Every structure is written in C-alpha cells, then in structure tokens.
Tab-separated table of C-alpha atoms and ligand atoms in Angstrom:
chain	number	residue	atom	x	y	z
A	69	UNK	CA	13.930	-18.518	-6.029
A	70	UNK	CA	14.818	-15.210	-7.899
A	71	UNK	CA	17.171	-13.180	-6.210
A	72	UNK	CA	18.515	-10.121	-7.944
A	73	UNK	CA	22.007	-9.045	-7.620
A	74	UNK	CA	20.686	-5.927	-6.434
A	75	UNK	CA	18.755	-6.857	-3.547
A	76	UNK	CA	21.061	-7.218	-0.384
A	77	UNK	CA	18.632	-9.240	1.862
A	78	UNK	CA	15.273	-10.701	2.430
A	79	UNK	CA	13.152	-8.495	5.161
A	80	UNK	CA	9.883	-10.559	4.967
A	81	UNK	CA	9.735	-13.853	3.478
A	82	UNK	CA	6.557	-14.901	1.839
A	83	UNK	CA	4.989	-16.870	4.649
A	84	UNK	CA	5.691	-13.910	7.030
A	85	UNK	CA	3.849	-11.893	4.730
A	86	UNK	CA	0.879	-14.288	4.290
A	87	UNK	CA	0.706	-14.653	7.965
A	88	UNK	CA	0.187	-11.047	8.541
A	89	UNK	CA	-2.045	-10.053	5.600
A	90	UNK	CA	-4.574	-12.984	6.967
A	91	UNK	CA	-4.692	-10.564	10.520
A	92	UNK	CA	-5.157	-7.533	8.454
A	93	UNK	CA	-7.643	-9.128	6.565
A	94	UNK	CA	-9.371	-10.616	9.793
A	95	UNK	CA	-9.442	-7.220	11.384
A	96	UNK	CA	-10.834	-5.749	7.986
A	97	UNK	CA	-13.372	-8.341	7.978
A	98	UNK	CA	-14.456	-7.516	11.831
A	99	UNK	CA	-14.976	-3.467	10.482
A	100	UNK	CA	-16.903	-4.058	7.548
A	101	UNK	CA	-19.015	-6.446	8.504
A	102	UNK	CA	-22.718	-5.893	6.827
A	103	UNK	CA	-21.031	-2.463	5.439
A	104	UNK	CA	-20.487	-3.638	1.647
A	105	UNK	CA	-16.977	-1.125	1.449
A	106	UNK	CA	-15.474	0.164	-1.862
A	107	UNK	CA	-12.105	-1.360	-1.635
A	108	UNK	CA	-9.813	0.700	-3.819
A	109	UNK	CA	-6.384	-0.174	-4.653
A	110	UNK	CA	-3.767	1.911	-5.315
A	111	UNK	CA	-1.804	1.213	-9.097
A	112	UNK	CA	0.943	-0.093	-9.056
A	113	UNK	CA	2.243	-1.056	-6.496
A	114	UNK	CA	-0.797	-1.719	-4.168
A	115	UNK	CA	-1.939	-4.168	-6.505
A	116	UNK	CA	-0.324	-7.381	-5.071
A	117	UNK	CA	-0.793	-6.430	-1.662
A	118	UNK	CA	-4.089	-5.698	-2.870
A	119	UNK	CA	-5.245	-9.195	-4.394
A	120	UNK	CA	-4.197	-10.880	-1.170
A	121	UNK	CA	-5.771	-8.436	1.196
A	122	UNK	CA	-9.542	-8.882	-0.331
A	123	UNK	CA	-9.161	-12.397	-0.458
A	124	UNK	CA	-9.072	-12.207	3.097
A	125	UNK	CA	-11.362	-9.806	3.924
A	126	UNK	CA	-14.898	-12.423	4.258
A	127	UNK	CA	-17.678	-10.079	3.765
A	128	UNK	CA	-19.248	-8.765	0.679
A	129	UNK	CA	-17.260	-5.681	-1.035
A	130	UNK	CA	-16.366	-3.976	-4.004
A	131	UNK	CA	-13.312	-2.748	-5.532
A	132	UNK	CA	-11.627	-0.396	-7.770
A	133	UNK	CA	-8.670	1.199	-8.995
A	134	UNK	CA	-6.715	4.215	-9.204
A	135	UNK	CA	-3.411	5.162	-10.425
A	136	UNK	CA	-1.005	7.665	-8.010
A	137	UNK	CA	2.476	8.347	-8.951
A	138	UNK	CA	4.896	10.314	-6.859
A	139	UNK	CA	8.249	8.663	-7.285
A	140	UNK	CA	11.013	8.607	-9.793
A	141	UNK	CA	13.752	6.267	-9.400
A	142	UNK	CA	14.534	6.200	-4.933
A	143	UNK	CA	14.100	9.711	-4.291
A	144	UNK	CA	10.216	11.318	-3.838
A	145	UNK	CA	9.777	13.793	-6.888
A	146	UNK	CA	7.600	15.440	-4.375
A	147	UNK	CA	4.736	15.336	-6.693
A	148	UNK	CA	1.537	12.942	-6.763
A	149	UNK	CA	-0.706	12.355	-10.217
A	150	UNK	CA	-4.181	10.876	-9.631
A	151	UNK	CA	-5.781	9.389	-12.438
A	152	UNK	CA	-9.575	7.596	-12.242
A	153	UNK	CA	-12.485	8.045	-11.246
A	154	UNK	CA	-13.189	8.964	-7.548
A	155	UNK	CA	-17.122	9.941	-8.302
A	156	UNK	CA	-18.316	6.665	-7.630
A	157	UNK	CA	-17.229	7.108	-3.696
A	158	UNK	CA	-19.543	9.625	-2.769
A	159	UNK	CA	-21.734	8.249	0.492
A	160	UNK	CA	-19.295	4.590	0.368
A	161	UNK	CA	-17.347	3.259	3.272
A	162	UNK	CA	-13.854	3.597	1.276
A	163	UNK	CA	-10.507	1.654	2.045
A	164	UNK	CA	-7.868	3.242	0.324
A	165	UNK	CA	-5.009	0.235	-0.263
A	166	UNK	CA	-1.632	1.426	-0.392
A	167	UNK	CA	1.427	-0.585	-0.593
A	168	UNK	CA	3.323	2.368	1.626
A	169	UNK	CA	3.639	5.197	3.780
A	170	UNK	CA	7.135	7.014	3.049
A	171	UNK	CA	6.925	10.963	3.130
A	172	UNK	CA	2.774	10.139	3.270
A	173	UNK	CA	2.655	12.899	0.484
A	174	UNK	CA	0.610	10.149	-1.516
A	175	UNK	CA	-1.798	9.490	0.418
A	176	UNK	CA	-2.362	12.788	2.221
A	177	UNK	CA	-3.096	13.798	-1.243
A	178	UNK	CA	-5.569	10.989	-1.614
A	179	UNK	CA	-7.617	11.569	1.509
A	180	UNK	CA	-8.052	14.866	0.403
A	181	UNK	CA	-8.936	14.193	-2.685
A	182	UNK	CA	-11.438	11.584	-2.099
A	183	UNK	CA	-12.928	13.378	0.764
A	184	UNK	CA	-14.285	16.006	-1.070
A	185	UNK	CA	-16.418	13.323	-2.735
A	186	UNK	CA	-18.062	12.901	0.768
A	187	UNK	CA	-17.458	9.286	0.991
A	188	UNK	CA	-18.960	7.670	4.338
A	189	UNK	CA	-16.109	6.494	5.761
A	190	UNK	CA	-12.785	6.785	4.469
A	191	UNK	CA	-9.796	4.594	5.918
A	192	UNK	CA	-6.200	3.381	4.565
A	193	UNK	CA	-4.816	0.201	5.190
A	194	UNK	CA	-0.648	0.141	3.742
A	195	UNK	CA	1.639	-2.897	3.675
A	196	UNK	CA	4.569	-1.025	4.925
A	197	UNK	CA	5.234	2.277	7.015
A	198	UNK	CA	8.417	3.902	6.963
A	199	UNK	CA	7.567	6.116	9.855
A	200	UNK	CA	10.515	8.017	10.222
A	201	UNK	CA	10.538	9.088	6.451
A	202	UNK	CA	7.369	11.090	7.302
A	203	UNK	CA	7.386	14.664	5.663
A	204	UNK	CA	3.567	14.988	6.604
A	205	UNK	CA	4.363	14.327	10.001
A	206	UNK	CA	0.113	13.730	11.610
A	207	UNK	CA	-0.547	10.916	8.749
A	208	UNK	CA	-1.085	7.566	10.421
A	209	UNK	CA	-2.912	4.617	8.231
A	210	UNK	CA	-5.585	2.927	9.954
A	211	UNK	CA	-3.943	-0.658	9.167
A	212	UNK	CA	-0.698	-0.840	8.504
A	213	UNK	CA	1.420	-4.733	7.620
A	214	UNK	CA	5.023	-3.970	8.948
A	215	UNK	CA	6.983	-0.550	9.891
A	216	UNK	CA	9.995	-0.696	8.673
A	217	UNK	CA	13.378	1.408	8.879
A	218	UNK	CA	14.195	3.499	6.284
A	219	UNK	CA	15.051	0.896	3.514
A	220	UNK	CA	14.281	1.087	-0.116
A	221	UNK	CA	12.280	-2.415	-0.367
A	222	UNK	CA	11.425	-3.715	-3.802
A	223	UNK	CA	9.068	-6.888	-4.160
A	224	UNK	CA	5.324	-7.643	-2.906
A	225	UNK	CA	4.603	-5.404	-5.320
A	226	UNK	CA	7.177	-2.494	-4.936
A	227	UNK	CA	9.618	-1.512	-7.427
A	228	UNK	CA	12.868	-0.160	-7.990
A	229	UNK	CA	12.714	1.926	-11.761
A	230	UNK	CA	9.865	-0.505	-12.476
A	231	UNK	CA	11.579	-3.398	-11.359
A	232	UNK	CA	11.198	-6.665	-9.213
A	233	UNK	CA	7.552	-5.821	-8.399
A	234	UNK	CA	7.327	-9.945	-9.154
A	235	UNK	CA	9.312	-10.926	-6.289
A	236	UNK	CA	7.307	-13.212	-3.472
A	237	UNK	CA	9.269	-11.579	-0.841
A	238	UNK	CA	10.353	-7.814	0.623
A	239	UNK	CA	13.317	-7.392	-0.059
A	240	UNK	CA	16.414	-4.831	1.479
A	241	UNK	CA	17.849	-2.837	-2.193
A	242	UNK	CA	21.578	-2.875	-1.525
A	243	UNK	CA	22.694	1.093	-1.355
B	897	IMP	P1	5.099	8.650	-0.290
B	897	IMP	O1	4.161	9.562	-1.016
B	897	IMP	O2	6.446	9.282	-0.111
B	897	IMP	O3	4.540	8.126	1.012
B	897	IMP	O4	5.416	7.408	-1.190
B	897	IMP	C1	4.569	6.965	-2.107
B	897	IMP	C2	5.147	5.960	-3.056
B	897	IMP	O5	6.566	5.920	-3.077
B	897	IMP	C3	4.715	4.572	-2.688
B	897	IMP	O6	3.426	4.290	-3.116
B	897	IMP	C4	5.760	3.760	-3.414
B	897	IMP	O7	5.345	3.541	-4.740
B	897	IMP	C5	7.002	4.624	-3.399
B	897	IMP	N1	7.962	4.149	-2.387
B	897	IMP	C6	8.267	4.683	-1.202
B	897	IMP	N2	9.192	3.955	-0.559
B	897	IMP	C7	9.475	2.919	-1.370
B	897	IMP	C8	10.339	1.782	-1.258
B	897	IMP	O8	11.055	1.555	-0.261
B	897	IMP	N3	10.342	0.940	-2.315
B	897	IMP	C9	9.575	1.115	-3.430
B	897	IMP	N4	8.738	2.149	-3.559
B	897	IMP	C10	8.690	3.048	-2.540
C-alpha cells in the first residue's frame, strides 16, 4: 500500500471508512426518500467522499459540482472562491458534500451563498469535523463521518499542496 514518508500514521483505514459512509448513506437514504435531492459535491476534495456517499444513498437524486477554495498549503488563507453554477438550486432539496469542517469559513460561505437561491431545503453532510478548529463557532453539518482532533489529514480525498488526495486511507501528516 502507498505510504508517503510524510504521513506519520493511519487514522481511518479504508474499511473503517466504508463502514461509516454506508450509515451516512443509510441515514441519507431515510431523509430523502421520494424527495429527488440535488446532491452537490464540493471540488476537490469532496469528490471521493462524494462518489462513495451517492452510491449509498438508494433513492433517486441528482448531482452537481462546484469548486470552493480557501486553503493554501496547511494554514486557512481565510478566503473562499466559488465557482459554478448555483441557479439550478432554486426550490431543490440541496446536500452540500464537503470533505471538512475546519474554521467552517467554507461552508458558512456556501450556505449563504446558496440560500439566496431559495433552495427548499439546504443541508451539509462532511467526512470529517475538526470541531475545535472552528472560527465560525454556531456551524454544525447535518451529517458529519468522523470528528477528529486537530490533525492535518491528507487522503480520502484531502490533500496536502495538492498531494496524496489518491490515498485509500486518512491519514495523520507528520508536523
Ligand atoms: P474551512 O473553510 O477552514 O472549514 O476548510 C475548508 C477546506 O480546508 C476544506 O475543504 C479542505 O480542503 C481544507 N482543509 C482543512 N483541514 C484540512 C486537513 O486536515 N487536510 C486537508 N485539507 C484540509
């Protein structure tokens, strides 16, 4: 299996992971039952997280993407760039898919970006929470994977300066 030099330690393996996106998806599936949602995923590093979670979600949806970026390198840059199109929301139940909560500057930004589209609903479901990272302290996701301490994690997904978004596990980024 590849295992940088820079990653310090598995956190979740890949079955731990698989385990817990089936619940989320199970839960997800229980909400939007008969609802048709607009599942939109969150580029980049939603999108693994993202291809697993619908796949377990067993009722008709849609899905889409959008691109937010808000970090440089391990420290938040403080701002978030949305690019696509959030017109097509207006009067959908909308599940924004994030791969985490950190500061929750990114996705406060979202949800208020998206809600003045007047979607029907509008919920988040992240992979990870780092809860005590929080610089917008009430934001809570309405399904969240695992909270975590405050480790930089690359893998499932997340990167590190772009890289080792292709490992199957979380892993801890040595400091
Ligand atoms: P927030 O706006 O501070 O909540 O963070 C938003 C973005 O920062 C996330 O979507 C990630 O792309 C990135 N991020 C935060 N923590 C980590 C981490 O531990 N590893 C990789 N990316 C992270």
């Amino acid at each position: 299996m590849f295992f940088p030099d820079e990653v310090e330690r598995i956190l979740y393996t890949e079955e731990q992971i698989k385990a817990r996106v089936k619940e989320m998806g199970e839960l997800l599936t229980k909400e939007y039952a008969g609802k048709n949602p607009l599942f939109l995923c969150v580029l980049r590093g939603a999108s693994v997280f993202f291809c697993d979670l619908i796949r377990n979600v067993e009722c008709p949806l849609e899905i889409d993407f959008i691109r937010a970026k808000s970090y440089v390198g391990t420290n938040s840059s403080g701002n978030v760039e949305v690019e696509g199109d959030l017109s097509k929301i207006s009067g959908r139940d909308v599940v924004i898919v994030e791969d985490i909560a950190d500061t929750a500057r990114t996705l406060s930004k979202l949800k208020e970006l998206l809600l003045e589209q007047n979607p029907k609903s509008l919920k988040t479901a992240v992979f990870l929470d780092k809860p005590s990272r929080r610089v917008i302290k009430d934001f809570k996701a309405d399904y969240t994977g695992f909270e975590i301490e405050d480790f930089f994690v690359v893998g499932y997904g997340l990167d590190c300066d772009d890289k080792y978004r292709n490992l199957p596990y979380i892993g801890v980024m040595k400091t």
